């Protein structure tokens, strides 16, 4: 018998929620400590609608045009939209028009444009600073250098319309995520001394959410484990 898309997504979601609960328990934390953000990039708005029907509250997207169209199509669902992709300066204001959280802020030059976008929308925009866990010089490195996080945080706090909520990171590709998440936890510890209210730590994806939760993640960004394999990126 053919499985419906809803059944498929429900199964992936149940399994993912179970993994999160188990990892949280192992870390001595309540499962409610960890917010699931389902990454819907490359998947249609109809999947987003199914997710909302299954109780998902937060979704993540990484490409502006796709995200913008999907957020408009799903505006009635009351979801929180997380922008998790690389940000071009000339798109930053437009992203702030639909995103509730921008997780990938990695340089101060984005801030005036994000602020303008949030102002035009008449809403405060939640911001995470993306910290790079890659060695310097690695190709395709995304995120701010850990040494630049302090200055970047100070700049966010000084910008109207933005609220500093915490940090985000992606473990280096093709390596054991464990040492990277250990470094991240240390960076966060220092960060929290100065910004004790910016408690969000967005880390962990389909392949490494257990390790991320063990090292303090409050948000996991999970795509393929919930929705299935994405079409190969061109
Ligand atoms: C695509 C993506 C994810 C989700 O990846 P999966 O391995 O499918 O869970 C998480 N974070 C970022 C920044 C992404 O671009």
PDB file of C-alpha atoms and ligand atoms in Angstrom:
ATOM      1  CA  UNK A   1       0.000   0.000   0.000  1.00  0.00           C
ATOM      2  CA  UNK A   2       1.287   3.427  -0.890  1.00  0.00           C
ATOM      3  CA  UNK A   3       2.235   5.594   2.046  1.00  0.00           C
ATOM      4  CA  UNK A   4       0.899   9.110   1.937  1.00  0.00           C
ATOM      5  CA  UNK A   5       3.297  12.034   2.226  1.00  0.00           C
ATOM      6  CA  UNK A   6       1.674  12.910   5.549  1.00  0.00           C
ATOM      7  CA  UNK A   7       2.426   9.428   6.940  1.00  0.00           C
ATOM      8  CA  UNK A   8       5.997   9.665   5.677  1.00  0.00           C
ATOM      9  CA  UNK A   9       6.573  13.040   7.318  1.00  0.00           C
ATOM     10  CA  UNK A  10       4.805  11.977  10.511  1.00  0.00           C
ATOM     11  CA  UNK A  11       7.157   8.971  10.784  1.00  0.00           C
ATOM     12  CA  UNK A  12      10.282  11.091  10.227  1.00  0.00           C
ATOM     13  CA  UNK A  13       9.047  13.633  12.709  1.00  0.00           C
ATOM     14  CA  UNK A  14       8.227  11.035  15.382  1.00  0.00           C
ATOM     15  CA  UNK A  15      11.649   9.461  15.009  1.00  0.00           C
ATOM     16  CA  UNK A  16      13.386  12.843  15.195  1.00  0.00           C
ATOM     17  CA  UNK A  17      11.421  13.904  18.273  1.00  0.00           C
ATOM     18  CA  UNK A  18      12.353  10.598  19.896  1.00  0.00           C
ATOM     19  CA  UNK A  19      16.059  11.169  19.120  1.00  0.00           C
ATOM     20  CA  UNK A  20      15.862  14.664  20.610  1.00  0.00           C
ATOM     21  CA  UNK A  21      14.138  13.399  23.766  1.00  0.00           C
ATOM     22  CA  UNK A  22      16.684  10.601  24.216  1.00  0.00           C
ATOM     23  CA  UNK A  23      19.645  12.933  23.701  1.00  0.00           C
ATOM     24  CA  UNK A  24      18.202  15.524  26.078  1.00  0.00           C
ATOM     25  CA  UNK A  25      17.616  12.878  28.714  1.00  0.00           C
ATOM     26  CA  UNK A  26      21.189  11.598  28.330  1.00  0.00           C
ATOM     27  CA  UNK A  27      22.395  15.166  28.872  1.00  0.00           C
ATOM     28  CA  UNK A  28      20.233  15.512  31.972  1.00  0.00           C
ATOM     29  CA  UNK A  29      18.022  18.105  30.318  1.00  0.00           C
ATOM     30  CA  UNK A  30      14.265  18.181  29.777  1.00  0.00           C
ATOM     31  CA  UNK A  31      13.250  17.481  26.177  1.00  0.00           C
ATOM     32  CA  UNK A  32      11.385  20.826  26.109  1.00  0.00           C
ATOM     33  CA  UNK A  33      14.802  22.479  26.393  1.00  0.00           C
ATOM     34  CA  UNK A  34      15.471  21.643  22.778  1.00  0.00           C
ATOM     35  CA  UNK A  35      13.444  23.296  20.036  1.00  0.00           C
ATOM     36  CA  UNK A  36      13.123  21.478  16.737  1.00  0.00           C
ATOM     37  CA  UNK A  37      13.463  23.654  13.637  1.00  0.00           C
ATOM     38  CA  UNK A  38      12.522  21.636  10.566  1.00  0.00           C
ATOM     39  CA  UNK A  39      14.627  22.682   7.580  1.00  0.00           C
ATOM     40  CA  UNK A  40      12.264  22.770   4.607  1.00  0.00           C
ATOM     41  CA  UNK A  41      14.666  23.967   1.878  1.00  0.00           C
ATOM     42  CA  UNK A  42      14.012  22.257  -1.475  1.00  0.00           C
ATOM     43  CA  UNK A  43      10.704  20.879  -0.195  1.00  0.00           C
ATOM     44  CA  UNK A  44       7.376  22.319  -1.346  1.00  0.00           C
ATOM     45  CA  UNK A  45       5.015  24.550   0.610  1.00  0.00           C
ATOM     46  CA  UNK A  46       2.618  21.586   0.773  1.00  0.00           C
ATOM     47  CA  UNK A  47       5.156  19.818   3.023  1.00  0.00           C
ATOM     48  CA  UNK A  48       5.343  22.891   5.242  1.00  0.00           C
ATOM     49  CA  UNK A  49       1.561  22.758   5.563  1.00  0.00           C
ATOM     50  CA  UNK A  50       1.730  19.075   6.568  1.00  0.00           C
ATOM     51  CA  UNK A  51       4.419  19.876   9.148  1.00  0.00           C
ATOM     52  CA  UNK A  52       2.287  22.620  10.672  1.00  0.00           C
ATOM     53  CA  UNK A  53      -0.594  20.143  10.890  1.00  0.00           C
ATOM     54  CA  UNK A  54       1.689  17.777  12.805  1.00  0.00           C
ATOM     55  CA  UNK A  55       2.515  20.425  15.390  1.00  0.00           C
ATOM     56  CA  UNK A  56       5.751  21.858  13.997  1.00  0.00           C
ATOM     57  CA  UNK A  57       6.085  25.516  14.972  1.00  0.00           C
ATOM     58  CA  UNK A  58       9.508  26.458  13.545  1.00  0.00           C
ATOM     59  CA  UNK A  59      10.864  26.011  10.042  1.00  0.00           C
ATOM     60  CA  UNK A  60      14.211  26.919   8.482  1.00  0.00           C
ATOM     61  CA  UNK A  61      15.161  28.004   4.976  1.00  0.00           C
ATOM     62  CA  UNK A  62      18.504  28.906   3.442  1.00  0.00           C
ATOM     63  CA  UNK A  63      17.773  30.542   0.089  1.00  0.00           C
ATOM     64  CA  UNK A  64      16.086  33.900  -0.058  1.00  0.00           C
ATOM     65  CA  UNK A  65      13.878  33.526  -3.145  1.00  0.00           C
ATOM     66  CA  UNK A  66      12.578  30.117  -2.182  1.00  0.00           C
ATOM     67  CA  UNK A  67      12.073  31.150   1.438  1.00  0.00           C
ATOM     68  CA  UNK A  68      10.275  34.343   0.528  1.00  0.00           C
ATOM     69  CA  UNK A  69       7.807  32.555  -1.774  1.00  0.00           C
ATOM     70  CA  UNK A  70       7.149  29.744   0.699  1.00  0.00           C
ATOM     71  CA  UNK A  71       6.689  32.080   3.664  1.00  0.00           C
ATOM     72  CA  UNK A  72       4.108  34.034   1.647  1.00  0.00           C
ATOM     73  CA  UNK A  73       2.293  30.863   0.607  1.00  0.00           C
ATOM     74  CA  UNK A  74       2.221  29.644   4.225  1.00  0.00           C
ATOM     75  CA  UNK A  75       1.514  32.982   5.895  1.00  0.00           C
ATOM     76  CA  UNK A  76      -1.740  31.644   7.368  1.00  0.00           C
ATOM     77  CA  UNK A  77       0.043  28.928   9.387  1.00  0.00           C
ATOM     78  CA  UNK A  78       1.551  31.169  12.053  1.00  0.00           C
ATOM     79  CA  UNK A  79       4.971  29.509  11.823  1.00  0.00           C
ATOM     80  CA  UNK A  80       8.265  31.002  12.966  1.00  0.00           C
ATOM     81  CA  UNK A  81      10.585  31.310   9.957  1.00  0.00           C
ATOM     82  CA  UNK A  82      14.310  30.902  10.602  1.00  0.00           C
ATOM     83  CA  UNK A  83      16.683  32.118   7.933  1.00  0.00           C
ATOM     84  CA  UNK A  84      19.756  29.887   8.164  1.00  0.00           C
ATOM     85  CA  UNK A  85      21.565  30.538   4.884  1.00  0.00           C
ATOM     86  CA  UNK A  86      24.345  32.750   3.672  1.00  0.00           C
ATOM     87  CA  UNK A  87      23.189  36.361   3.556  1.00  0.00           C
ATOM     88  CA  UNK A  88      23.973  38.682   0.701  1.00  0.00           C
ATOM     89  CA  UNK A  89      23.997  42.276   1.872  1.00  0.00           C
ATOM     90  CA  UNK A  90      21.629  43.405  -0.855  1.00  0.00           C
ATOM     91  CA  UNK A  91      19.059  40.785   0.238  1.00  0.00           C
ATOM     92  CA  UNK A  92      19.255  41.356   3.984  1.00  0.00           C
ATOM     93  CA  UNK A  93      16.395  43.861   4.216  1.00  0.00           C
ATOM     94  CA  UNK A  94      14.175  41.599   2.116  1.00  0.00           C
ATOM     95  CA  UNK A  95      14.937  38.588   4.341  1.00  0.00           C
ATOM     96  CA  UNK A  96      13.925  40.611   7.399  1.00  0.00           C
ATOM     97  CA  UNK A  97      10.539  41.151   5.760  1.00  0.00           C
ATOM     98  CA  UNK A  98       9.473  37.518   6.394  1.00  0.00           C
ATOM     99  CA  UNK A  99      12.057  35.912   8.710  1.00  0.00           C
ATOM    100  CA  UNK A 100      11.301  35.908  12.425  1.00  0.00           C
ATOM    101  CA  UNK A 101      14.834  34.812  13.258  1.00  0.00           C
ATOM    102  CA  UNK A 102      17.983  35.322  11.206  1.00  0.00           C
ATOM    103  CA  UNK A 103      20.455  32.681  12.422  1.00  0.00           C
ATOM    104  CA  UNK A 104      23.273  33.409  10.007  1.00  0.00           C
ATOM    105  CA  UNK A 105      24.462  36.887  10.942  1.00  0.00           C
ATOM    106  CA  UNK A 106      28.230  36.799  10.454  1.00  0.00           C
ATOM    107  CA  UNK A 107      29.269  40.423   9.841  1.00  0.00           C
ATOM    108  CA  UNK A 108      28.367  43.871  11.067  1.00  0.00           C
ATOM    109  CA  UNK A 109      27.760  45.280   7.592  1.00  0.00           C
ATOM    110  CA  UNK A 110      24.467  43.328   7.445  1.00  0.00           C
ATOM    111  CA  UNK A 111      23.009  45.002  10.506  1.00  0.00           C
ATOM    112  CA  UNK A 112      21.757  48.345   9.111  1.00  0.00           C
ATOM    113  CA  UNK A 113      19.909  46.515   6.343  1.00  0.00           C
ATOM    114  CA  UNK A 114      18.383  43.939   8.677  1.00  0.00           C
ATOM    115  CA  UNK A 115      17.359  46.806  10.923  1.00  0.00           C
ATOM    116  CA  UNK A 116      15.724  48.642   8.033  1.00  0.00           C
ATOM    117  CA  UNK A 117      13.824  45.505   6.975  1.00  0.00           C
ATOM    118  CA  UNK A 118      12.610  44.883  10.505  1.00  0.00           C
ATOM    119  CA  UNK A 119      11.591  48.533  10.851  1.00  0.00           C
ATOM    120  CA  UNK A 120       9.562  48.460   7.647  1.00  0.00           C
ATOM    121  CA  UNK A 121       7.790  45.381   8.903  1.00  0.00           C
ATOM    122  CA  UNK A 122       7.233  46.977  12.293  1.00  0.00           C
ATOM    123  CA  UNK A 123       8.619  43.994  14.158  1.00  0.00           C
ATOM    124  CA  UNK A 124      11.700  43.237  16.264  1.00  0.00           C
ATOM    125  CA  UNK A 125      13.952  40.729  14.492  1.00  0.00           C
ATOM    126  CA  UNK A 126      15.630  37.974  16.499  1.00  0.00           C
ATOM    127  CA  UNK A 127      19.263  37.480  15.555  1.00  0.00           C
ATOM    128  CA  UNK A 128      21.788  34.695  16.127  1.00  0.00           C
ATOM    129  CA  UNK A 129      25.463  35.111  15.390  1.00  0.00           C
ATOM    130  CA  UNK A 130      26.825  32.344  13.208  1.00  0.00           C
ATOM    131  CA  UNK A 131      30.201  31.226  14.510  1.00  0.00           C
ATOM    132  CA  UNK A 132      32.586  29.397  12.205  1.00  0.00           C
ATOM    133  CA  UNK A 133      33.944  26.119  13.536  1.00  0.00           C
ATOM    134  CA  UNK A 134      36.092  25.574  10.438  1.00  0.00           C
ATOM    135  CA  UNK A 135      39.796  26.260  10.392  1.00  0.00           C
ATOM    136  CA  UNK A 136      40.560  29.725   8.967  1.00  0.00           C
ATOM    137  CA  UNK A 137      40.941  29.737   5.206  1.00  0.00           C
ATOM    138  CA  UNK A 138      38.760  26.688   4.568  1.00  0.00           C
ATOM    139  CA  UNK A 139      36.874  27.022   1.303  1.00  0.00           C
ATOM    140  CA  UNK A 140      33.212  27.882   1.708  1.00  0.00           C
ATOM    141  CA  UNK A 141      33.747  28.815   5.331  1.00  0.00           C
ATOM    142  CA  UNK A 142      30.589  30.389   6.716  1.00  0.00           C
ATOM    143  CA  UNK A 143      30.248  32.296   9.942  1.00  0.00           C
ATOM    144  CA  UNK A 144      32.208  34.806  11.931  1.00  0.00           C
ATOM    145  CA  UNK A 145      35.612  34.040  13.318  1.00  0.00           C
ATOM    146  CA  UNK A 146      35.183  33.138  17.026  1.00  0.00           C
ATOM    147  CA  UNK A 147      37.477  36.065  17.874  1.00  0.00           C
ATOM    148  CA  UNK A 148      35.077  38.502  16.189  1.00  0.00           C
ATOM    149  CA  UNK A 149      31.944  37.393  18.033  1.00  0.00           C
ATOM    150  CA  UNK A 150      32.275  39.931  20.858  1.00  0.00           C
ATOM    151  CA  UNK A 151      32.428  42.946  18.570  1.00  0.00           C
ATOM    152  CA  UNK A 152      29.640  41.603  16.410  1.00  0.00           C
ATOM    153  CA  UNK A 153      27.431  41.037  19.458  1.00  0.00           C
ATOM    154  CA  UNK A 154      28.071  44.586  20.648  1.00  0.00           C
ATOM    155  CA  UNK A 155      27.106  45.908  17.213  1.00  0.00           C
ATOM    156  CA  UNK A 156      23.818  43.949  17.225  1.00  0.00           C
ATOM    157  CA  UNK A 157      22.912  45.279  20.666  1.00  0.00           C
ATOM    158  CA  UNK A 158      23.474  48.830  19.413  1.00  0.00           C
ATOM    159  CA  UNK A 159      21.257  48.362  16.356  1.00  0.00           C
ATOM    160  CA  UNK A 160      17.590  49.365  16.530  1.00  0.00           C
ATOM    161  CA  UNK A 161      15.046  46.674  15.764  1.00  0.00           C
ATOM    162  CA  UNK A 162      17.354  43.712  16.384  1.00  0.00           C
ATOM    163  CA  UNK A 163      17.378  41.454  19.435  1.00  0.00           C
ATOM    164  CA  UNK A 164      20.451  39.355  20.139  1.00  0.00           C
ATOM    165  CA  UNK A 165      19.248  35.858  21.048  1.00  0.00           C
ATOM    166  CA  UNK A 166      22.407  33.722  20.872  1.00  0.00           C
ATOM    167  CA  UNK A 167      24.744  31.755  18.638  1.00  0.00           C
ATOM    168  CA  UNK A 168      24.492  29.350  15.714  1.00  0.00           C
ATOM    169  CA  UNK A 169      27.043  26.987  14.215  1.00  0.00           C
ATOM    170  CA  UNK A 170      27.454  24.155  11.736  1.00  0.00           C
ATOM    171  CA  UNK A 171      29.962  21.388  12.473  1.00  0.00           C
ATOM    172  CA  UNK A 172      32.777  21.143   9.897  1.00  0.00           C
ATOM    173  CA  UNK A 173      31.875  18.926   6.962  1.00  0.00           C
ATOM    174  CA  UNK A 174      33.306  15.423   6.917  1.00  0.00           C
ATOM    175  CA  UNK A 175      34.816  15.509  10.407  1.00  0.00           C
ATOM    176  CA  UNK A 176      33.864  14.203  13.812  1.00  0.00           C
ATOM    177  CA  UNK A 177      31.525  16.932  15.122  1.00  0.00           C
ATOM    178  CA  UNK A 178      32.423  16.227  18.751  1.00  0.00           C
ATOM    179  CA  UNK A 179      35.570  18.406  19.101  1.00  0.00           C
ATOM    180  CA  UNK A 180      33.891  21.208  17.147  1.00  0.00           C
ATOM    181  CA  UNK A 181      30.904  21.217  19.504  1.00  0.00           C
ATOM    182  CA  UNK A 182      33.278  21.201  22.480  1.00  0.00           C
ATOM    183  CA  UNK A 183      34.897  24.377  21.065  1.00  0.00           C
ATOM    184  CA  UNK A 184      31.466  25.848  20.454  1.00  0.00           C
ATOM    185  CA  UNK A 185      30.383  25.212  24.053  1.00  0.00           C
ATOM    186  CA  UNK A 186      33.475  27.055  25.286  1.00  0.00           C
ATOM    187  CA  UNK A 187      32.850  30.007  22.952  1.00  0.00           C
ATOM    188  CA  UNK A 188      29.280  30.137  24.196  1.00  0.00           C
ATOM    189  CA  UNK A 189      30.337  30.047  27.845  1.00  0.00           C
ATOM    190  CA  UNK A 190      32.441  33.200  27.356  1.00  0.00           C
ATOM    191  CA  UNK A 191      29.677  34.810  25.310  1.00  0.00           C
ATOM    192  CA  UNK A 192      27.053  34.186  28.025  1.00  0.00           C
ATOM    193  CA  UNK A 193      29.155  35.998  30.615  1.00  0.00           C
ATOM    194  CA  UNK A 194      28.600  39.202  28.663  1.00  0.00           C
ATOM    195  CA  UNK A 195      25.188  38.410  27.178  1.00  0.00           C
ATOM    196  CA  UNK A 196      23.445  36.223  29.768  1.00  0.00           C
ATOM    197  CA  UNK A 197      20.064  36.667  28.119  1.00  0.00           C
ATOM    198  CA  UNK A 198      21.248  35.458  24.708  1.00  0.00           C
ATOM    199  CA  UNK A 199      20.789  31.801  25.630  1.00  0.00           C
ATOM    200  CA  UNK A 200      19.945  30.279  22.252  1.00  0.00           C
ATOM    201  CA  UNK A 201      22.434  27.806  20.808  1.00  0.00           C
ATOM    202  CA  UNK A 202      21.406  26.547  17.381  1.00  0.00           C
ATOM    203  CA  UNK A 203      23.565  23.542  16.539  1.00  0.00           C
ATOM    204  CA  UNK A 204      22.996  20.025  15.324  1.00  0.00           C
ATOM    205  CA  UNK A 205      21.428  18.669  12.150  1.00  0.00           C
ATOM    206  CA  UNK A 206      20.152  15.256  11.016  1.00  0.00           C
ATOM    207  CA  UNK A 207      23.568  13.632  11.391  1.00  0.00           C
ATOM    208  CA  UNK A 208      24.826  15.157  14.615  1.00  0.00           C
ATOM    209  CA  UNK A 209      21.929  16.385  16.741  1.00  0.00           C
ATOM    210  CA  UNK A 210      22.836  14.040  19.627  1.00  0.00           C
ATOM    211  CA  UNK A 211      26.349  15.495  19.964  1.00  0.00           C
ATOM    212  CA  UNK A 212      25.018  19.053  19.674  1.00  0.00           C
ATOM    213  CA  UNK A 213      22.449  18.481  22.421  1.00  0.00           C
ATOM    214  CA  UNK A 214      25.155  16.929  24.610  1.00  0.00           C
ATOM    215  CA  UNK A 215      27.066  20.213  24.253  1.00  0.00           C
ATOM    216  CA  UNK A 216      24.197  22.535  25.032  1.00  0.00           C
ATOM    217  CA  UNK A 217      22.183  23.051  21.835  1.00  0.00           C
ATOM    218  CA  UNK A 218      18.802  24.642  22.523  1.00  0.00           C
ATOM    219  CA  UNK A 219      17.749  24.479  18.855  1.00  0.00           C
ATOM    220  CA  UNK A 220      18.427  21.739  16.329  1.00  0.00           C
ATOM    221  CA  UNK A 221      17.950  22.315  12.599  1.00  0.00           C
ATOM    222  CA  UNK A 222      16.801  19.067  11.049  1.00  0.00           C
ATOM    223  CA  UNK A 223      15.965  18.559   7.369  1.00  0.00           C
ATOM    224  CA  UNK A 224      16.504  15.154   5.806  1.00  0.00           C
ATOM    225  CA  UNK A 225      15.743  13.081   8.922  1.00  0.00           C
ATOM    226  CA  UNK A 226      12.225  14.515   8.887  1.00  0.00           C
ATOM    227  CA  UNK A 227      11.502  15.139   5.210  1.00  0.00           C
ATOM    228  CA  UNK A 228      13.761  12.660   3.408  1.00  0.00           C
ATOM    229  CA  UNK A 229      16.630  13.086   1.011  1.00  0.00           C
ATOM    230  CA  UNK A 230      16.810  16.461  -0.725  1.00  0.00           C
ATOM    231  CA  UNK A 231      17.331  16.631  -4.468  1.00  0.00           C
ATOM    232  CA  UNK A 232      21.094  16.987  -5.096  1.00  0.00           C
ATOM    233  CA  UNK A 233      22.240  20.584  -4.970  1.00  0.00           C
ATOM    234  CA  UNK A 234      23.409  21.867  -8.335  1.00  0.00           C
TER     235      UNK A 234
HETATM  236  C1  LIG B   1      20.342  22.167   5.252  1.00  0.00           C
HETATM  237  C2  LIG B   1      20.744  22.660   6.565  1.00  0.00           C
HETATM  238  C3  LIG B   1      20.420  21.959   7.744  1.00  0.00           C
HETATM  239  C4  LIG B   1      19.679  20.630   7.757  1.00  0.00           C
HETATM  240  O1  LIG B   1      20.495  19.613   7.293  1.00  0.00           O
HETATM  241  P1  LIG B   1      20.063  18.070   7.400  1.00  0.00           P
HETATM  242  O2  LIG B   1      21.345  17.346   7.343  1.00  0.00           O
HETATM  243  O3  LIG B   1      19.177  17.808   6.240  1.00  0.00           O
HETATM  244  O4  LIG B   1      19.357  17.895   8.690  1.00  0.00           O
HETATM  245  C5  LIG B   1      20.809  22.513   8.954  1.00  0.00           C
HETATM  246  N1  LIG B   1      21.485  23.678   9.020  1.00  0.00           N
HETATM  247  C6  LIG B   1      21.816  24.379   7.918  1.00  0.00           C
HETATM  248  C7  LIG B   1      22.567  25.659   8.075  1.00  0.00           C
HETATM  249  C8  LIG B   1      21.464  23.898   6.661  1.00  0.00           C
HETATM  250  O5  LIG B   1      21.800  24.601   5.575  1.00  0.00           O
END
